[in-house]
XYZ file of C-alpha atoms in Angstrom:
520
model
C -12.371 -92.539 -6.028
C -15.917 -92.572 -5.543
C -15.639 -92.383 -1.824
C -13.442 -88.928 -2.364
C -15.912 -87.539 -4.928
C -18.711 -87.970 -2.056
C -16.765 -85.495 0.248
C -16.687 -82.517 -2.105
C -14.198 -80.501 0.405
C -11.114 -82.792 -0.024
C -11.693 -83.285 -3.973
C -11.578 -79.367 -4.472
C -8.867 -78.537 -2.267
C -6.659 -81.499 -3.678
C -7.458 -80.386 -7.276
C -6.742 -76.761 -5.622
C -3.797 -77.419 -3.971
C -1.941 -79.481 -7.058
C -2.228 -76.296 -8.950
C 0.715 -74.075 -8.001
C 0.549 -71.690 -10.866
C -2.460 -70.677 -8.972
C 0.299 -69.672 -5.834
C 1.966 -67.286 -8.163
C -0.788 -65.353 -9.543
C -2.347 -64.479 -6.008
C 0.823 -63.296 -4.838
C 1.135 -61.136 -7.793
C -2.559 -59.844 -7.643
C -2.067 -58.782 -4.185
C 0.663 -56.123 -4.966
C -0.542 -54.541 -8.382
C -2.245 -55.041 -11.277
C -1.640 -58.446 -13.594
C -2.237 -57.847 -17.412
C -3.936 -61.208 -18.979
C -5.443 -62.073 -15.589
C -8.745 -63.454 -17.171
C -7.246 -65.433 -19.897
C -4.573 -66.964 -17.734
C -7.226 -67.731 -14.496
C -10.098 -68.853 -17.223
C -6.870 -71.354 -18.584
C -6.236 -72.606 -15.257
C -9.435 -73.400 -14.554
C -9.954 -75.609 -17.761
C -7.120 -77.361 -16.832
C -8.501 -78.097 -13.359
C -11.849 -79.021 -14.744
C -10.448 -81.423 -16.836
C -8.934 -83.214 -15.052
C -11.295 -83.850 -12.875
C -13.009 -84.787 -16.018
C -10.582 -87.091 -16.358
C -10.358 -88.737 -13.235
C -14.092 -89.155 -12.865
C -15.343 -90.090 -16.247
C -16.462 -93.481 -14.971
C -18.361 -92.172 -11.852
C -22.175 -91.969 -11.784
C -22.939 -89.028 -14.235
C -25.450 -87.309 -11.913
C -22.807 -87.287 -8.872
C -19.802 -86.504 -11.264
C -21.821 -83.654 -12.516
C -22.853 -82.648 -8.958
C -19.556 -82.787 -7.757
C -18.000 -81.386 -10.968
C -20.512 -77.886 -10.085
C -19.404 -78.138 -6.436
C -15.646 -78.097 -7.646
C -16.211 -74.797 -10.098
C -18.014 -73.206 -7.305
C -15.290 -73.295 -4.569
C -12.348 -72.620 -7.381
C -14.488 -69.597 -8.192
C -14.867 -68.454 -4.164
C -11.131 -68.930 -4.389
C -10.481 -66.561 -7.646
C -12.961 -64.119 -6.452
C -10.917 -62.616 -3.825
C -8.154 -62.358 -6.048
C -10.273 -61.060 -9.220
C -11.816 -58.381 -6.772
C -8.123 -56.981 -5.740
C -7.006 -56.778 -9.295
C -10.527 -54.267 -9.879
C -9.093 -52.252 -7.076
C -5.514 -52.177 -8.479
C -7.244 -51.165 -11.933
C -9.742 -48.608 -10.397
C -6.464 -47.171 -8.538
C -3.879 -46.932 -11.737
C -6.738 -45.994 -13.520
C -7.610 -42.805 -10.879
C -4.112 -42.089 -10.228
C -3.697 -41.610 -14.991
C -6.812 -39.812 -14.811
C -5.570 -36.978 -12.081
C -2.091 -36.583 -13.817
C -3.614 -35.921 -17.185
C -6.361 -34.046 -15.900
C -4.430 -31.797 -14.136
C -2.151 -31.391 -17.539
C -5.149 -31.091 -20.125
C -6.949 -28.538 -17.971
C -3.830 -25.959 -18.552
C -4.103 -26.430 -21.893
C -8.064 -26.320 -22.614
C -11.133 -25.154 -20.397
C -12.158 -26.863 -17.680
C -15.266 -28.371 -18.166
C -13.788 -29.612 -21.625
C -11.028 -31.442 -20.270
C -13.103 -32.790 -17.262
C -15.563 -34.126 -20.011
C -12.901 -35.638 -22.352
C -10.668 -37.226 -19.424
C -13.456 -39.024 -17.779
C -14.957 -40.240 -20.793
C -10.907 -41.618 -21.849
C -10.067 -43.210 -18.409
C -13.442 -44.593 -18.132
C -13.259 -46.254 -21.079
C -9.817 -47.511 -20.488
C -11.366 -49.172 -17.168
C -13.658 -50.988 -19.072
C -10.896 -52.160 -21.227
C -8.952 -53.005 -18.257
C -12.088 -54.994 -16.892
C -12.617 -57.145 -19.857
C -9.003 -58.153 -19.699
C -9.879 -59.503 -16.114
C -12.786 -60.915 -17.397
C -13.132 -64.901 -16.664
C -14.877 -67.308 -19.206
C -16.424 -69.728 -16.565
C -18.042 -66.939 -14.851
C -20.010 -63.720 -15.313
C -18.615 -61.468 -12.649
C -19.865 -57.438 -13.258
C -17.290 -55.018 -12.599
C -20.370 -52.171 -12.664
C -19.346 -51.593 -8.813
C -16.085 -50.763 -9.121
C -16.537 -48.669 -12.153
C -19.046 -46.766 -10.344
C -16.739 -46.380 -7.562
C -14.236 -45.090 -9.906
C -16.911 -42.441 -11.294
C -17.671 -41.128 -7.957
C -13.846 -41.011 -7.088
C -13.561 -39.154 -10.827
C -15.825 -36.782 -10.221
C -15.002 -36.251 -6.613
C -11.428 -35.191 -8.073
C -12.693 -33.342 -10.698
C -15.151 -31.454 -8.097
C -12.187 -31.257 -5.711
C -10.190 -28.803 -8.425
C -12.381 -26.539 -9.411
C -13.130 -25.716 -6.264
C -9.790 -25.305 -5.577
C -8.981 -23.426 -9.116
C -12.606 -21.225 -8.556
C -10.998 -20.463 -5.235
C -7.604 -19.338 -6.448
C -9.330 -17.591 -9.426
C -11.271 -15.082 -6.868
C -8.846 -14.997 -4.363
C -6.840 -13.209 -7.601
C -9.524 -10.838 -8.949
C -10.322 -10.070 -4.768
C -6.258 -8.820 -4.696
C -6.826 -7.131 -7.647
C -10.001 -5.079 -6.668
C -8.359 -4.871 -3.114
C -5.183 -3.138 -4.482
C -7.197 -1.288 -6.995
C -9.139 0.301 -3.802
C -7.690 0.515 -0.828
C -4.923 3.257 -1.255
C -7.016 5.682 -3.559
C -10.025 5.336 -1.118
C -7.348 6.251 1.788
C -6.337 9.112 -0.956
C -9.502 10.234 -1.404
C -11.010 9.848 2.398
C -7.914 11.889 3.067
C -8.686 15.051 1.020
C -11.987 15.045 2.526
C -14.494 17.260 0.226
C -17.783 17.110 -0.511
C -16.581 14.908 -3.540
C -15.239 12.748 -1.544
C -17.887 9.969 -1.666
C -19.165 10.700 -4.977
C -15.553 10.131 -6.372
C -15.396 7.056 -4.005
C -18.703 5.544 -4.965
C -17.575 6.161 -8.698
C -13.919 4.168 -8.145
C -15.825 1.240 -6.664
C -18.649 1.038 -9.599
C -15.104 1.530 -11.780
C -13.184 -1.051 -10.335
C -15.605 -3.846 -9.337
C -17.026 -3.279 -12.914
C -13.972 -4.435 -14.016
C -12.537 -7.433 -11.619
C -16.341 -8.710 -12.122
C -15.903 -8.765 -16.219
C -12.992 -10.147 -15.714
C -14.012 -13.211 -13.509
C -16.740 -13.636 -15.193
C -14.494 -14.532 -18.266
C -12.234 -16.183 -16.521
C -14.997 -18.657 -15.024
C -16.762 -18.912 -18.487
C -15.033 -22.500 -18.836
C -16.330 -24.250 -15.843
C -19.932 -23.744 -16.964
C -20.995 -23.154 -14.108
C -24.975 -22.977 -13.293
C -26.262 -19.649 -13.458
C -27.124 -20.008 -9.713
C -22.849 -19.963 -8.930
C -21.601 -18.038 -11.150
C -23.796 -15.398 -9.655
C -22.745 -16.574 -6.229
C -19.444 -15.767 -7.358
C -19.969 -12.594 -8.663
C -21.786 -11.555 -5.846
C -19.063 -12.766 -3.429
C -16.539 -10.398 -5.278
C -18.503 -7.774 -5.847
C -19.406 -7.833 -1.810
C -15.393 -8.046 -1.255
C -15.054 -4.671 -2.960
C -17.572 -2.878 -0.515
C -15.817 -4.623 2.601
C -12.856 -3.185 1.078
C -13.936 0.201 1.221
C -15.998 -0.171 4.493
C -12.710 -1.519 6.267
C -10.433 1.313 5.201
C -12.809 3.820 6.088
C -13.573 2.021 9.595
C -9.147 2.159 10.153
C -9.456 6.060 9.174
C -12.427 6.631 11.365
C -10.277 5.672 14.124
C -7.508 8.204 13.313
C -9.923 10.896 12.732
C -8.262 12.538 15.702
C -4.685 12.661 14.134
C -6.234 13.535 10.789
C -7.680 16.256 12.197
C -4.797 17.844 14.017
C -2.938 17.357 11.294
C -5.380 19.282 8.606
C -5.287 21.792 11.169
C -1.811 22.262 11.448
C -0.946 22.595 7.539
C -3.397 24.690 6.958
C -2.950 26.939 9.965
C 1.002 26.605 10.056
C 1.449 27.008 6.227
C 0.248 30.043 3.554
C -1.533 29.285 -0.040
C 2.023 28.140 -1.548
C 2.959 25.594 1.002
C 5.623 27.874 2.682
C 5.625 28.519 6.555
C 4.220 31.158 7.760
C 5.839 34.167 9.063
C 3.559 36.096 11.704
C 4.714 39.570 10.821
C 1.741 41.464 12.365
C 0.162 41.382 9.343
C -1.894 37.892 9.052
C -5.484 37.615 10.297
C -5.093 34.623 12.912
C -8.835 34.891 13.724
C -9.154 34.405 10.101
C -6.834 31.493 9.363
C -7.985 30.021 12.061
C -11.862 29.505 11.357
C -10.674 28.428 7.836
C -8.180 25.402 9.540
C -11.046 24.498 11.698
C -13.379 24.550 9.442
C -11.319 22.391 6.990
C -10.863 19.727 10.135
C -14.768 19.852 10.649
C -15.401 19.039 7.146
C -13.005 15.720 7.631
C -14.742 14.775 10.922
C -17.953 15.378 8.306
C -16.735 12.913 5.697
C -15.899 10.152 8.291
C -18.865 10.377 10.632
C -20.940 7.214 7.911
C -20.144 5.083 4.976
C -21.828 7.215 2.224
C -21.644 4.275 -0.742
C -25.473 4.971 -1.411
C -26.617 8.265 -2.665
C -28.987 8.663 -0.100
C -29.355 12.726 1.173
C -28.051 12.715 5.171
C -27.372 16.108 7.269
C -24.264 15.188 8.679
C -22.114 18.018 7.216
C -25.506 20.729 8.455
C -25.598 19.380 12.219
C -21.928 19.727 12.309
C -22.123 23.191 11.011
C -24.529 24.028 13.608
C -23.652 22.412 16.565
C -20.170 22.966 16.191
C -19.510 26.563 14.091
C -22.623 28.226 14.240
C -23.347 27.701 17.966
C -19.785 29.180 19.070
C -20.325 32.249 16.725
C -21.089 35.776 18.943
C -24.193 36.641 16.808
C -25.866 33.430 17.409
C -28.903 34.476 19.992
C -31.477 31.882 18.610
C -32.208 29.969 22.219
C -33.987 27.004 20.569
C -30.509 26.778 18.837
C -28.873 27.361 21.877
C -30.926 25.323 24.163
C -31.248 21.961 21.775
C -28.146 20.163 21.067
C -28.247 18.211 17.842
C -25.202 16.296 19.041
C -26.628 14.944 22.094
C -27.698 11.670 19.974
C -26.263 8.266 19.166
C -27.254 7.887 16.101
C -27.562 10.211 12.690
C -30.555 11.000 10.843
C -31.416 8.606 7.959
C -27.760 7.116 8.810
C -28.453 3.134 9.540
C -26.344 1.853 12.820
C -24.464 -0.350 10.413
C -23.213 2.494 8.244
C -21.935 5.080 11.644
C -18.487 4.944 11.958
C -18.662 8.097 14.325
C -21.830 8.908 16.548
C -22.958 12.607 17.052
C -21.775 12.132 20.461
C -18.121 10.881 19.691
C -18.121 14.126 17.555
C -19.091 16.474 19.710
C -16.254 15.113 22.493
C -14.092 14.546 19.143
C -13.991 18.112 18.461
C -13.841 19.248 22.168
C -10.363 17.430 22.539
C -9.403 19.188 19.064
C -10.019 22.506 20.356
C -7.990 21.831 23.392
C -5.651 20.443 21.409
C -4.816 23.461 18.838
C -5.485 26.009 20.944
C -1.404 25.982 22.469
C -0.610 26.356 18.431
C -3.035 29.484 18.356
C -2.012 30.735 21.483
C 1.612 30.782 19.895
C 1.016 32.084 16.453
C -0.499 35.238 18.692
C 2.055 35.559 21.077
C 4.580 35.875 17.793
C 2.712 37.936 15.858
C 2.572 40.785 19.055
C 6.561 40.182 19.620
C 7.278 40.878 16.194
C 5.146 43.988 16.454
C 6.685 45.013 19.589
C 10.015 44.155 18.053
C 9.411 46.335 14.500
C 7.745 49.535 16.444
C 10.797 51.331 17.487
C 8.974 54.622 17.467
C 7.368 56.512 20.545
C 3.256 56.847 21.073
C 1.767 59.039 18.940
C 1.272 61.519 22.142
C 4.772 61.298 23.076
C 6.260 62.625 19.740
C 2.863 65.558 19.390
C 4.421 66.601 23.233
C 8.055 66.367 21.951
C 6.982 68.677 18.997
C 5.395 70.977 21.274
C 7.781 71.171 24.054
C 10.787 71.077 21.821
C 10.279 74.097 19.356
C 12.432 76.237 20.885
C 15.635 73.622 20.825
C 14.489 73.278 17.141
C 14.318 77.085 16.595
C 17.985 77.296 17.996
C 19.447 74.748 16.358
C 18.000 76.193 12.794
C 19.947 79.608 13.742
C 23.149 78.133 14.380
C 24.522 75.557 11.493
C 27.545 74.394 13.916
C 24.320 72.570 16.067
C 23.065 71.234 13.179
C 27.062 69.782 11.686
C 27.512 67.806 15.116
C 24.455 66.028 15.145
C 24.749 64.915 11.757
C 28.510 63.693 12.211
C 26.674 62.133 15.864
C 24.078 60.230 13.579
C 26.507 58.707 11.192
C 28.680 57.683 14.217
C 25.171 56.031 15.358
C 24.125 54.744 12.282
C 28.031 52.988 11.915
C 27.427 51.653 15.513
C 24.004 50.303 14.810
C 24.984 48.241 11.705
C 27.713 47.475 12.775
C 26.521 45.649 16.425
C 23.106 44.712 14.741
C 21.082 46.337 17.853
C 17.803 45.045 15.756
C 18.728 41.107 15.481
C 19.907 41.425 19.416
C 16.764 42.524 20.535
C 15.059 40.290 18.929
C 16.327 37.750 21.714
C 15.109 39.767 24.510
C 16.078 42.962 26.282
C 18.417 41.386 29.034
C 20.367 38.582 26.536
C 21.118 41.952 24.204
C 22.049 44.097 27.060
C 25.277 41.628 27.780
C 25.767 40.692 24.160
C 26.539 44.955 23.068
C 28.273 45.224 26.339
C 30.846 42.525 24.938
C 30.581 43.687 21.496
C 30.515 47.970 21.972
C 34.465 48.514 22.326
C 35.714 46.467 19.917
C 33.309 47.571 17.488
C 34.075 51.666 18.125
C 37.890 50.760 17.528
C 37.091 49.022 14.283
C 35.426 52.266 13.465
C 37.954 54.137 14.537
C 40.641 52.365 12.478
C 39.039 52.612 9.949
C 38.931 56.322 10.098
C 42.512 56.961 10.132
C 43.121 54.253 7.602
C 40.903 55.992 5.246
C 42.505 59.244 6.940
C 45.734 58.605 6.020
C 45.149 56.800 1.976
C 45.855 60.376 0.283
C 49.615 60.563 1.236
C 50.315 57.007 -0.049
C 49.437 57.985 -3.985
C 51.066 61.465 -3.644
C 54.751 59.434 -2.231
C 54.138 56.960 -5.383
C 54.162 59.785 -8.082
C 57.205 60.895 -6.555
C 58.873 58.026 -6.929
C 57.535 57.952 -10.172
C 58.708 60.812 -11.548
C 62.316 60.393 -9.998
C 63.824 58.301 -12.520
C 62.610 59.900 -15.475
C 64.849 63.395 -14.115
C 68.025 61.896 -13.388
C 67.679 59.923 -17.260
C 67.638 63.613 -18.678
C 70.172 65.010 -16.718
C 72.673 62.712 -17.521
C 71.732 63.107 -21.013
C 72.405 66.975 -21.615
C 75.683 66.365 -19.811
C 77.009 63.940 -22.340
C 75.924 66.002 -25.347
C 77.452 68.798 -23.517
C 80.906 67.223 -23.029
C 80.822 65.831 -26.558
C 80.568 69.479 -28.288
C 83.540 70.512 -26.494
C 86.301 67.968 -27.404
C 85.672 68.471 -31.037
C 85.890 72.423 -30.276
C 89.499 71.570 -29.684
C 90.581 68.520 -31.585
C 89.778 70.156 -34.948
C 86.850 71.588 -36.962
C 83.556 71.431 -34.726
C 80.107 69.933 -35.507
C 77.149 69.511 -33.500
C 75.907 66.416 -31.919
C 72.728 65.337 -32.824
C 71.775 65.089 -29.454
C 72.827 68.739 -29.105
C 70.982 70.145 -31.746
């Protein structure tokens, strides 16, 4: 026995080996997490010690004891593996608790308060965990693992609100985007000097209010001061790009806007109804007032205005585009120097010019050439309509018909009969012209009216003419009527004086006579 005792290898692992509870609790330690683990190892290790004990208790006590040290040491290399898993399997259970509740407790209280409270819980149930694993024959520290499971915590814990601070703005940024975008397309359609005031307004307005409201909403992280201004910053930022963006996707319209500007205010009157060119409208007019309306857009969209700093956008414009075309305008320095012929705006920075002076001036060019067919057409109506409403000669032609005529006139005052035919000749005319509607044909063109009346001329002098002898003949038809009338009511009478007649003479001759009522 002393011989075996001398080689230190085959003592432990035959003391080792015998022991096949020891079998069973590595197997079990490998897969998860086994309650009582200290208590049963720091058992089975007394057991194993005593034996030995046992076995060598009449051994030299200096060897026994050597060997007896040797023996603890390797059954302790042996546990170690197994006492290091079961850490792991507690650091993991004890992660995998904290993220479910944390994720529960944060819904129902702020987040820094439930990351606090959580950490401090699952922490402490490591530690409880730990001490069950604890063995008596050996003072292992857990402090690794537990500070593994603190960085893992707090990795987690960063990990969420990063993710909740990122869903929290990406809500507030929707918010402040659909709070913007459609009434700065509103308002950058209208296009007034107002325009940008009222824009610069909404976006103080409306970032005032996503900002309070993030701010509030991120009160329970407590965040440094140096992130939560990050954050407000960021959204604040988001509203601008907002505004930048939809003005940058109307800047590239402009063209369309324009046209179309032009076209309801040139095409449609002060109530929104067409226009009707009678003869009477002043195109030149309504004209200057469209294009000056479509300038003042190009105006507005030329630069992001969203500081109140002065610019002479609107002026140049004015000048190089109104002004300069104007008939009066004699000024050569005016005429000579192009403000337009730049690519950049006055006290406009490069980041801020959504349309250079020279985009406008070529802008505007195309517009012109553009609108001119719809002026050209408004013109070409209005002198139809004239021609088609002046049915009367030149004023020369009726002063020569006055002259030259007098003596037809005289004559036809001196004999009435003159005078009777051409008044039955203008009521025939008059019938004829209502009733072929000579003005609506016309209005279709001199040929296309021609061949209409030809189709329509007899038809429409029968209808006249049966009419005539319908009307003609209406006096007979009452006259026949009271005839009939009265027919009836002559015979009735007749036949009445007859009878009375016949009765007063058959009582003359049957006896004493009388009168019949009817008779008297």
């Amino acid at each position: 026995m002393l011989h075996r005792l001398v080689k230190p290898t085959d003592t432990i692992y035959l003391y080792v080996l015998c022991i096949k509870e020891w079998q069973q609790f590595e197997e079990a330690v490998q897969s998860d997490y086994v309650p009582g683990f200290g208590k049963k190892i720091s058992s089975l290790l007394d057991r194993c010690l005593s034996e030995y004990d046992m076995e060598a208790i009449y051994f030299d006590e200096g060897v026994r004891t050597s060997k007896r040290h040797q023996l603890e040491s390797k059954l302790l290399q042996l546990v170690n593996p197994a006492y290091q898993s079961l850490l792991g399997h507690l650091r993991t259970r004890t992660l995998e608790a904290f993220k479910e509740s944390f994720d529960k407790a944060v819904e129902k209280e702020g987040f820094a308060v439930a990351a606090r409270d959580s950490t401090q819980i699952f922490l402490e149930k490591f530690d409880k965990g730990s001490e069950d694993a604890t063995i008596q024959q050996v003072n292992w520290d857990p402090s690794k693992v537990k500070d593994k499971l603190k960085r893992d915590i707090e990795a987690h814990v960063v990990s969420v609100r990063a993710t909740k601070l990122s869903e929290l703005c990406a809500t507030y940024e929707g918010k402040l985007t659909k709070a913007l975008a459609e009434p700065v397309e509103a308002l950058l359609d209208s296009a007034s000097e107002d325009t940008w005031p009222a824009i610069r307004k909404l976006l103080q307005r409306e970032t005032t209010a996503a900002v309070s409201g993030l701010e509030s909403a991120i009160s329970t992280f407590e965040l440094d001061e140096a992130t939560e201004k990050e954050l407000l910053l960021r959204l604040e930022n988001h509203g601008r790009s907002v505004v930048e963006s939809k003005a940058r996707e109307e800047a590239a319209r402009i063209l369309i806007r324009m046209k179309d500007r032009f076209s309801t205010l040139f095409s449609r009157d002060a109530d929104s109804m067409p226009r009707v060119w009678t003869g009477k409208e002043d195109i030149k007019a309504i004209t200057k007032t469209a294009r000056s309306a479509s300038m003042k857009l190009l105006s507005t969209m030329a630069a992001i205005r969203l500081e109140e700093d002065g610019d002479n956008i609107d002026t140049t414009l004015s000048l190089a585009l109104v002004d300069a075309a104007r008939p009066g305008t004699t000024d050569r320095s005016i005429q000579s120097l192009d403000p337009l012929a730049s690519s950049s705006w006055e006290r406009v920075p490069e980041e801020r010019t959504l349309i250079s002076p020279v985009q406008c001036k070529s802008l505007w060019r195309q517009f012109k050439a553009e609108t001119e067919y719809t002026v050209t057409q408004a013109i070409a109506a209005q002198e139809a309509n004239k021609r088609n409403n002046n049915w009367l000669p030149p004023p020369w032609a009726l002063a020569a018909m006055a002259v030259l005529g007098f003596n037809e006139f005289m004559t036809l005052l001196r004999n009435p009969f003159y005078l009777a035919v051409m008044f039955v000749v203008f009521l025939v005319g008059k019938a004829m012209w209502v009733q072929l509607d000579i003005a609506n044909e016309f209005r279709n063109g001199f040929l296309p009216a021609l061949l209409s009346l030809s189709t329509k001329f007899v038809p429409t002098i029968m209808n006249i003419l049966k009419r005539l002898a319908d009307e003609g003949a209406a006096p007979a038809a009452p006259e026949r009527q009271r005839e009939t009338e009265l027919q009836p009511r002559n015979n009735s009478s007749n036949s009445n004086v007859t009878s009375a007649g016949s009765s007063s003479l058959t009582s003359s001759e049957n006896g004493p006579e009388y009168s019949s009522p009817v008779a008297q």
